[in-house]
C-alpha cells in the first residue's frame, strides 16, 4: 500500500500556511516522518485562522480547522531558529534528514545558516525544497505573496466570474486557495522525482517551486487557447470555453450541471429533451458549431430544463448516458453514498482534542482507515520526544 511508500524518509518541515504544509502532509500520508518546526509562541500562522476550531474541555490550546486541513500525521517541535541555539537544533535535525521544506522569502534563511548551501555542507544528500511567491531569482524574488495575489496575477481571475453586462459581473477568485494547493501538489511531485534522482546520483539538490509559476501553468487549456488564438479569454460565468453545452441550468426545483463532451452525447440529450431536431441542425450538430451558436441554443435549453423537476431530468439522463452533475453543499457531499463508499471521511483521535474528522488523501484510495496518519499536532506536542531522540543519534 502507498501509505508505506516513504517509510524511513525523514522530512524537516519549516513551512507555514498552506502550500508547503499541503506538500508535507502528502509526504506524511505516504509514510514519511515529518517534523514540523514551529516558533514556540506563534506556531504556524494558520493555528489562529479560526473559528471554526477544536478546543479541549479544559480550555487549553485550541486548533483551527484550517490548520487541521493540512497538518495531519506530523510531529510538532517548538524551536526558535532565530536564536543561535535554535538554528543549531535545526541543523541537528537536518543532519540525517532526507528532505527539508521551507517557504520563507528568497534568501530569508541564509542569516540563520539554514539556506541550502549551508545545510548541504552538513548533509550532501539533503533535498531542499523552497516554496516562494516569485522564485529564487528575478526582479520580484524577494517579495512576499499569497494565493489570492497569484490568482489575479497569473490570469485565473481574468476569466473567472460572470461576464460584463450581467448581474454580479467582475473578476472572481476560486472558493479555495487553488494556487497554494496546486503548488503543494507540484512540490510533492518534485520531491518524489528528486528522491528518485538521488538514488542515481547519491546527492541531494535544491528545488525552486513558486506560486507564480504554478498560477501561470494552471491556466491549462485557457492558456493554450490564448497562445493559439492570440485572444485573451473573457469571463463566461459557468460556461465552458471549449465544450457546449457545458454549464449550469435551472430546473423547476433546483439546478444541475449539464456536461456534454461530444456530439453523440448532445444527440442523446436532445432526444431526452424532446427536441431531436436540434442534433440535426447545422448550428448545433457539432461542438464547434454549438460553441458559436450558444446565444441561440442556451435560451432553448433553459426553457426546456426549467419545465420539469430535476429528478425527472436526471433519471432520464442516466438512462440515456447523458453526463450531468449535482451542485452539493458540503453536508450533502459527506453524506453521499459514493463519497462514503470511497472512505473520504477519515476519523482519528487526538489525545487532548478528542475526535478529529478529516478528508482522506486521494492518493490513498483503498487504504484501510486505521493505516492512515495521526491527528494534527498541538504546538510543540512532540518537542521533548524528538529532541531527546536527537541526543541519542
Coordinates of C-alpha atoms in Angstrom, one line a residue:
X1 CA 0.0 0.0 0.0
X2 CA 1.2 3.5 -0.7
X3 CA 0.9 4.6 2.9
X4 CA 4.2 2.9 3.5
X5 CA 5.9 4.1 0.3
X6 CA 8.1 6.7 2.1
X7 CA 8.7 4.8 5.3
X8 CA 12.2 5.6 6.5
X9 CA 12.2 9.1 4.9
X10 CA 12.7 12.0 7.3
X11 CA 11.3 15.4 6.4
X12 CA 12.1 18.6 8.3
X13 CA 9.2 21.0 7.7
X14 CA 9.9 24.7 8.2
X15 CA 6.8 25.7 6.1
X16 CA 3.7 27.5 7.1
X17 CA 0.2 28.4 5.8
X18 CA -0.9 26.1 3.0
X19 CA 1.3 25.3 0.0
X20 CA 4.3 23.9 2.0
X21 CA 2.1 22.1 4.6
X22 CA 0.0 20.6 1.8
X23 CA 3.1 19.1 0.3
X24 CA 4.5 17.8 3.6
X25 CA 1.1 16.3 4.5
X26 CA 1.2 14.3 1.3
X27 CA 4.7 13.1 2.3
X28 CA 3.4 12.2 5.8
X29 CA 0.4 10.4 4.3
X30 CA 2.8 8.3 2.2
X31 CA 4.7 7.2 5.3
X32 CA 7.4 9.8 5.8
X33 CA 8.3 11.1 9.2
X34 CA 7.5 14.8 9.1
X35 CA 8.9 17.0 11.8
X36 CA 7.2 20.4 11.7
X37 CA 9.4 23.1 13.2
X38 CA 7.3 25.9 14.7
X39 CA 8.0 29.1 16.6
X40 CA 7.4 28.3 20.3
X41 CA 5.0 31.2 20.8
X42 CA 3.3 31.8 17.4
X43 CA 3.5 28.4 15.7
X44 CA 2.1 28.1 12.2
X45 CA 0.1 31.2 11.3
X46 CA -3.0 29.1 10.4
X47 CA -3.3 27.8 14.0
X48 CA -5.1 31.1 14.7
X49 CA -7.1 31.1 11.5
X50 CA -10.4 30.3 13.2
X51 CA -13.1 29.9 14.1
X52 CA -14.1 27.2 13.5
X53 CA -11.7 25.3 15.7
X54 CA -11.4 22.5 18.2
X55 CA -11.0 23.4 21.9
X56 CA -10.2 20.9 24.7
X57 CA -12.6 20.7 27.6
X58 CA -10.0 22.1 30.0
X59 CA -9.8 25.3 27.9
X60 CA -6.2 24.7 26.8
X61 CA -4.6 25.1 23.4
X62 CA -7.1 25.1 20.5
X63 CA -6.6 24.0 16.9
X64 CA -8.2 25.8 13.9
X65 CA -9.9 23.7 11.2
X66 CA -7.7 25.4 8.7
X67 CA -4.6 24.1 10.4
X68 CA -6.1 20.7 10.7
X69 CA -6.7 20.5 6.9
X70 CA -3.0 20.3 6.0
X71 CA -1.0 19.1 9.1
X72 CA -2.1 15.6 10.0
X73 CA 0.4 12.9 10.8
X74 CA 3.2 15.4 11.7
X75 CA 5.3 15.9 14.8
X76 CA 5.4 19.5 16.1
X77 CA 8.6 20.7 17.5
X78 CA 8.9 24.1 19.0
X79 CA 12.2 25.8 18.1
X80 CA 13.0 29.5 17.7
X81 CA 15.7 29.2 15.0
X82 CA 16.3 33.0 15.0
X83 CA 18.5 32.2 18.0
X84 CA 21.9 30.6 17.7
X85 CA 20.9 27.6 19.8
X86 CA 17.6 27.2 17.9
X87 CA 19.4 27.2 14.5
X88 CA 21.9 24.7 15.8
X89 CA 19.0 22.4 16.8
X90 CA 17.5 22.6 13.3
X91 CA 20.9 21.7 11.8
X92 CA 21.0 18.7 14.1
X93 CA 17.5 17.7 12.8
X94 CA 18.7 18.1 9.2
X95 CA 22.0 16.2 9.7
X96 CA 20.2 12.8 8.9
X97 CA 17.1 14.2 7.1
X98 CA 16.2 13.4 3.5
X99 CA 14.1 16.4 2.8
X100 CA 13.7 20.0 4.1
X101 CA 10.7 22.1 3.0
X102 CA 10.6 25.9 3.7
X103 CA 8.5 28.8 2.4
X104 CA 10.4 31.8 3.5
X105 CA 11.2 34.7 1.3
X106 CA 14.1 34.0 -1.1
X107 CA 17.3 34.1 0.8
X108 CA 15.5 34.6 4.1
X109 CA 17.0 31.6 5.9
X110 CA 20.7 32.3 5.0
X111 CA 21.2 34.6 8.0
X112 CA 20.4 31.7 10.3
X113 CA 22.7 29.3 8.3
X114 CA 19.7 27.3 7.2
X115 CA 19.9 28.0 3.5
X116 CA 20.7 25.2 1.0
X117 CA 24.4 26.0 0.6
X118 CA 24.9 25.9 4.4
X119 CA 22.9 22.7 5.0
X120 CA 24.3 20.9 2.0
X121 CA 27.6 21.0 3.8
X122 CA 26.0 19.4 6.8
X123 CA 24.1 16.8 4.7
X124 CA 25.0 16.5 1.0
X125 CA 22.1 14.1 0.4
X126 CA 19.5 16.7 1.5
X127 CA 16.7 17.6 -0.9
X128 CA 16.0 21.2 -0.1
X129 CA 12.6 22.4 -1.3
X130 CA 12.0 26.2 -1.3
X131 CA 8.4 27.4 -2.0
X132 CA 8.2 31.1 -2.6
X133 CA 5.8 33.6 -4.3
X134 CA 8.1 34.6 -7.2
X135 CA 11.0 32.2 -7.2
X136 CA 14.6 32.4 -6.1
X137 CA 15.7 34.9 -8.7
X138 CA 14.3 37.7 -10.8
X139 CA 13.2 41.3 -10.1
X140 CA 10.4 40.2 -7.7
X141 CA 12.3 37.3 -6.0
X142 CA 12.3 38.9 -2.5
X143 CA 8.7 39.9 -2.5
X144 CA 6.1 38.0 -0.4
X145 CA 2.8 36.9 -1.8
X146 CA -0.3 35.0 -1.0
X147 CA -2.6 32.7 -3.1
X148 CA -5.1 35.5 -3.8
X149 CA -2.4 37.7 -5.4
X150 CA -1.4 34.9 -7.8
X151 CA -5.0 34.1 -8.8
X152 CA -5.1 37.6 -10.1
X153 CA -1.5 38.0 -11.3
X154 CA -1.4 34.6 -13.1
X155 CA -4.6 35.3 -15.1
X156 CA -7.1 33.0 -13.4
X157 CA -9.4 35.7 -12.2
X158 CA -9.4 37.5 -15.6
X159 CA -11.7 34.8 -17.0
X160 CA -13.4 33.6 -13.8
X161 CA -16.8 35.2 -12.9
X162 CA -19.9 36.5 -14.6
X163 CA -19.4 38.2 -18.0
X164 CA -19.6 42.0 -18.3
X165 CA -23.1 43.3 -18.6
X166 CA -24.7 40.6 -16.4
X167 CA -25.6 40.7 -12.7
X168 CA -22.6 40.2 -10.5
X169 CA -20.1 40.8 -13.3
X170 CA -16.4 41.2 -12.4
X171 CA -13.3 39.2 -11.5
X172 CA -13.8 36.3 -9.1
X173 CA -11.5 34.2 -7.1
X174 CA -12.0 30.5 -6.6
X175 CA -13.6 29.3 -3.3
X176 CA -10.4 27.7 -2.0
X177 CA -6.7 28.7 -2.4
X178 CA -6.2 26.7 -5.6
X179 CA -2.8 28.1 -6.4
X180 CA -1.5 27.2 -2.9
X181 CA -3.0 23.7 -3.2
X182 CA -1.6 23.1 -6.7
X183 CA 1.8 24.4 -5.6
X184 CA 1.8 21.9 -2.9
X185 CA 1.0 19.2 -5.4
X186 CA 3.7 20.3 -7.8
X187 CA 6.1 20.4 -4.9
X188 CA 5.2 16.9 -3.9
X189 CA 5.9 15.6 -7.4
X190 CA 9.2 17.5 -7.5
X191 CA 10.3 16.0 -4.2
X192 CA 9.4 12.4 -5.3
X193 CA 11.3 12.9 -8.5
X194 CA 14.3 14.3 -6.6
X195 CA 14.3 11.2 -4.3
X196 CA 14.4 9.0 -7.4
X197 CA 17.3 11.1 -8.9
X198 CA 19.2 10.9 -5.6
X199 CA 19.1 7.1 -5.9
X200 CA 21.1 7.5 -9.1
X201 CA 23.5 10.4 -8.0
X202 CA 23.8 9.9 -4.3
X203 CA 23.3 13.7 -3.9
X204 CA 20.5 16.0 -2.9
X205 CA 19.7 19.2 -4.7
X206 CA 17.7 22.5 -4.2
X207 CA 14.2 22.7 -5.6
X208 CA 12.7 26.1 -6.6
X209 CA 8.9 26.0 -6.7
X210 CA 6.9 29.2 -6.8
X211 CA 3.3 30.2 -6.8
X212 CA 3.6 32.5 -9.8
X213 CA 4.9 29.6 -12.0
X214 CA 2.1 27.4 -10.8
X215 CA -0.6 30.1 -11.3
X216 CA 0.6 30.6 -15.0
X217 CA 0.7 26.8 -15.6
X218 CA -2.8 26.4 -14.0
X219 CA -4.3 28.3 -17.0
X220 CA -4.0 25.0 -18.8
X221 CA -6.5 25.0 -21.8
X222 CA -7.3 28.6 -21.3
X223 CA -3.6 29.5 -21.6
X224 CA -3.3 27.3 -24.7
X225 CA -6.4 29.0 -26.1
X226 CA -4.7 32.3 -25.8
X227 CA -1.3 31.1 -27.2
X228 CA -3.0 29.6 -30.3
X229 CA -5.6 32.4 -31.0
X230 CA -3.9 35.5 -29.6
X231 CA -7.2 36.4 -28.0
X232 CA -7.3 36.6 -24.2
X233 CA -10.2 34.6 -22.7
X234 CA -13.0 36.6 -21.2
X235 CA -15.3 35.8 -18.2
X236 CA -18.1 33.4 -19.2
X237 CA -19.7 32.5 -15.9
X238 CA -20.4 28.8 -15.7
X239 CA -20.0 28.1 -19.4
X240 CA -17.0 26.2 -20.7
X241 CA -14.7 27.8 -23.3
X242 CA -14.3 24.7 -25.4
X243 CA -17.3 22.5 -24.8
X244 CA -21.0 23.2 -25.2
X245 CA -23.5 22.9 -23.6
X246 CA -21.3 22.5 -20.5
X247 CA -22.7 24.7 -17.8
X248 CA -25.3 25.1 -15.0
X249 CA -29.0 25.2 -15.8
X250 CA -32.1 25.7 -13.6
X251 CA -34.8 23.0 -13.4
X252 CA -38.2 23.6 -11.9
X253 CA -36.9 22.8 -8.4
X254 CA -33.1 23.4 -8.4
X255 CA -30.0 23.4 -10.6
X256 CA -27.9 20.8 -12.3
X257 CA -24.7 20.8 -14.3
X258 CA -25.1 19.7 -17.9
X259 CA -21.7 18.4 -19.1
X260 CA -21.9 17.5 -22.8
X261 CA -18.5 16.4 -24.0
X262 CA -19.2 15.2 -27.6
X263 CA -21.8 15.2 -30.3
X264 CA -23.2 11.8 -29.6
X265 CA -24.0 12.9 -26.0
X266 CA -25.7 16.0 -27.4
X267 CA -27.8 13.9 -29.7
X268 CA -29.0 11.7 -26.8
X269 CA -29.6 14.8 -24.7
X270 CA -31.7 16.4 -27.5
X271 CA -33.8 13.3 -27.7
X272 CA -34.4 13.2 -24.0
X273 CA -35.3 16.9 -24.1
X274 CA -38.0 16.2 -26.7
X275 CA -36.1 18.1 -29.5
X276 CA -34.2 15.5 -31.6
X277 CA -34.1 18.1 -34.4
X278 CA -31.5 20.1 -32.5
X279 CA -28.9 17.4 -33.2
X280 CA -29.6 17.6 -36.9
X281 CA -29.5 21.4 -37.1
X282 CA -26.2 22.6 -38.6
X283 CA -25.9 25.3 -35.9
X284 CA -25.9 22.7 -33.2
X285 CA -24.8 19.4 -34.7
X286 CA -21.1 19.7 -33.8
X287 CA -19.4 21.0 -30.7
X288 CA -17.6 23.8 -32.6
X289 CA -21.0 24.9 -34.1
X290 CA -22.7 24.8 -30.7
X291 CA -19.9 27.0 -29.3
X292 CA -20.5 29.6 -32.0
X293 CA -24.3 29.5 -31.5
X294 CA -24.8 29.1 -27.8
X295 CA -26.5 32.5 -27.7
X296 CA -29.4 31.0 -29.6
X297 CA -29.2 27.5 -28.1
X298 CA -28.9 28.4 -24.4
X299 CA -32.4 30.0 -24.1
X300 CA -34.0 27.0 -25.6
X301 CA -32.1 24.6 -23.3
X302 CA -33.0 26.8 -20.3
X303 CA -36.7 26.8 -21.2
X304 CA -36.9 23.1 -21.6
X305 CA -35.0 22.2 -18.4
X306 CA -37.0 24.7 -16.3
X307 CA -40.2 22.9 -17.3
X308 CA -39.7 19.8 -15.2
X309 CA -38.2 18.9 -11.8
X310 CA -34.6 18.0 -11.6
X311 CA -35.2 14.3 -10.8
X312 CA -37.2 13.9 -14.0
X313 CA -34.2 15.1 -16.0
X314 CA -31.5 13.3 -14.0
X315 CA -33.3 9.9 -14.2
X316 CA -33.7 10.3 -18.0
X317 CA -30.1 11.5 -18.4
X318 CA -28.8 8.5 -16.5
X319 CA -30.9 6.1 -18.7
X320 CA -29.7 7.7 -21.9
X321 CA -26.0 8.2 -20.9
X322 CA -26.1 11.9 -20.8
X323 CA -23.4 13.4 -18.4
X324 CA -24.8 15.6 -15.6
X325 CA -23.9 16.6 -12.1
X326 CA -25.4 18.0 -8.9
X327 CA -24.3 21.1 -7.0
X328 CA -23.9 19.8 -3.5
X329 CA -23.5 21.6 -0.2
X330 CA -20.7 20.0 1.9
X331 CA -23.2 18.3 4.2
X332 CA -24.6 16.6 1.0
X333 CA -21.1 15.8 -0.1
X334 CA -20.1 13.9 3.0
X335 CA -23.4 12.0 3.2
X336 CA -23.3 10.9 -0.4
X337 CA -23.2 7.1 -0.8
X338 CA -20.2 7.2 -3.3
X339 CA -18.2 9.5 -1.1
X340 CA -18.9 7.2 1.9
X341 CA -18.0 4.2 -0.2
X342 CA -14.7 5.7 -1.1
X343 CA -14.0 6.3 2.6
X344 CA -13.2 10.0 2.1
X345 CA -14.2 11.0 5.6
X346 CA -11.3 10.0 7.9
X347 CA -11.9 10.0 11.7
X348 CA -8.9 9.9 14.0
X349 CA -8.4 10.7 17.7
X350 CA -6.2 13.3 19.3
X351 CA -5.2 12.6 22.9
X352 CA -6.2 16.1 24.0
X353 CA -8.8 17.3 21.5
X354 CA -10.6 14.0 21.0
X355 CA -12.3 13.0 17.8
X356 CA -10.9 14.8 14.7
X357 CA -12.6 14.4 11.3
X358 CA -10.5 14.9 8.2
X359 CA -10.6 14.2 4.5
X360 CA -8.6 11.1 3.3
X361 CA -5.8 11.8 0.9
X362 CA -7.0 10.7 -2.6
X363 CA -3.5 9.2 -3.1
X364 CA -4.5 6.5 -0.6
X365 CA -7.7 5.1 -2.2
X366 CA -8.3 1.6 -0.9
X367 CA -6.2 2.0 2.2
X368 CA -7.8 1.0 5.5
X369 CA -8.7 3.9 7.9
X370 CA -6.5 2.5 10.7
X371 CA -3.5 2.7 8.4
X372 CA -3.7 6.4 8.0
X373 CA -1.8 9.2 9.7
X374 CA -2.3 10.6 13.2
X375 CA -4.2 13.7 14.1
X376 CA -2.7 17.1 13.5
X377 CA -0.4 18.1 16.4
X378 CA -0.7 20.7 19.1
X379 CA 2.0 23.3 19.1
X380 CA 5.2 21.8 20.4
X381 CA 3.4 18.5 21.2
X382 CA 6.5 16.4 20.2
X383 CA 9.3 18.7 21.1
X384 CA 10.7 16.7 24.1
X385 CA 10.4 13.3 22.3
X386 CA 12.0 14.4 19.1
X387 CA 14.9 16.4 20.7
X388 CA 15.5 13.6 23.2
X389 CA 15.9 11.3 20.3
X390 CA 18.4 13.7 18.7
X391 CA 20.6 13.5 21.7
X392 CA 21.0 9.7 21.2
X393 CA 21.9 9.9 17.5

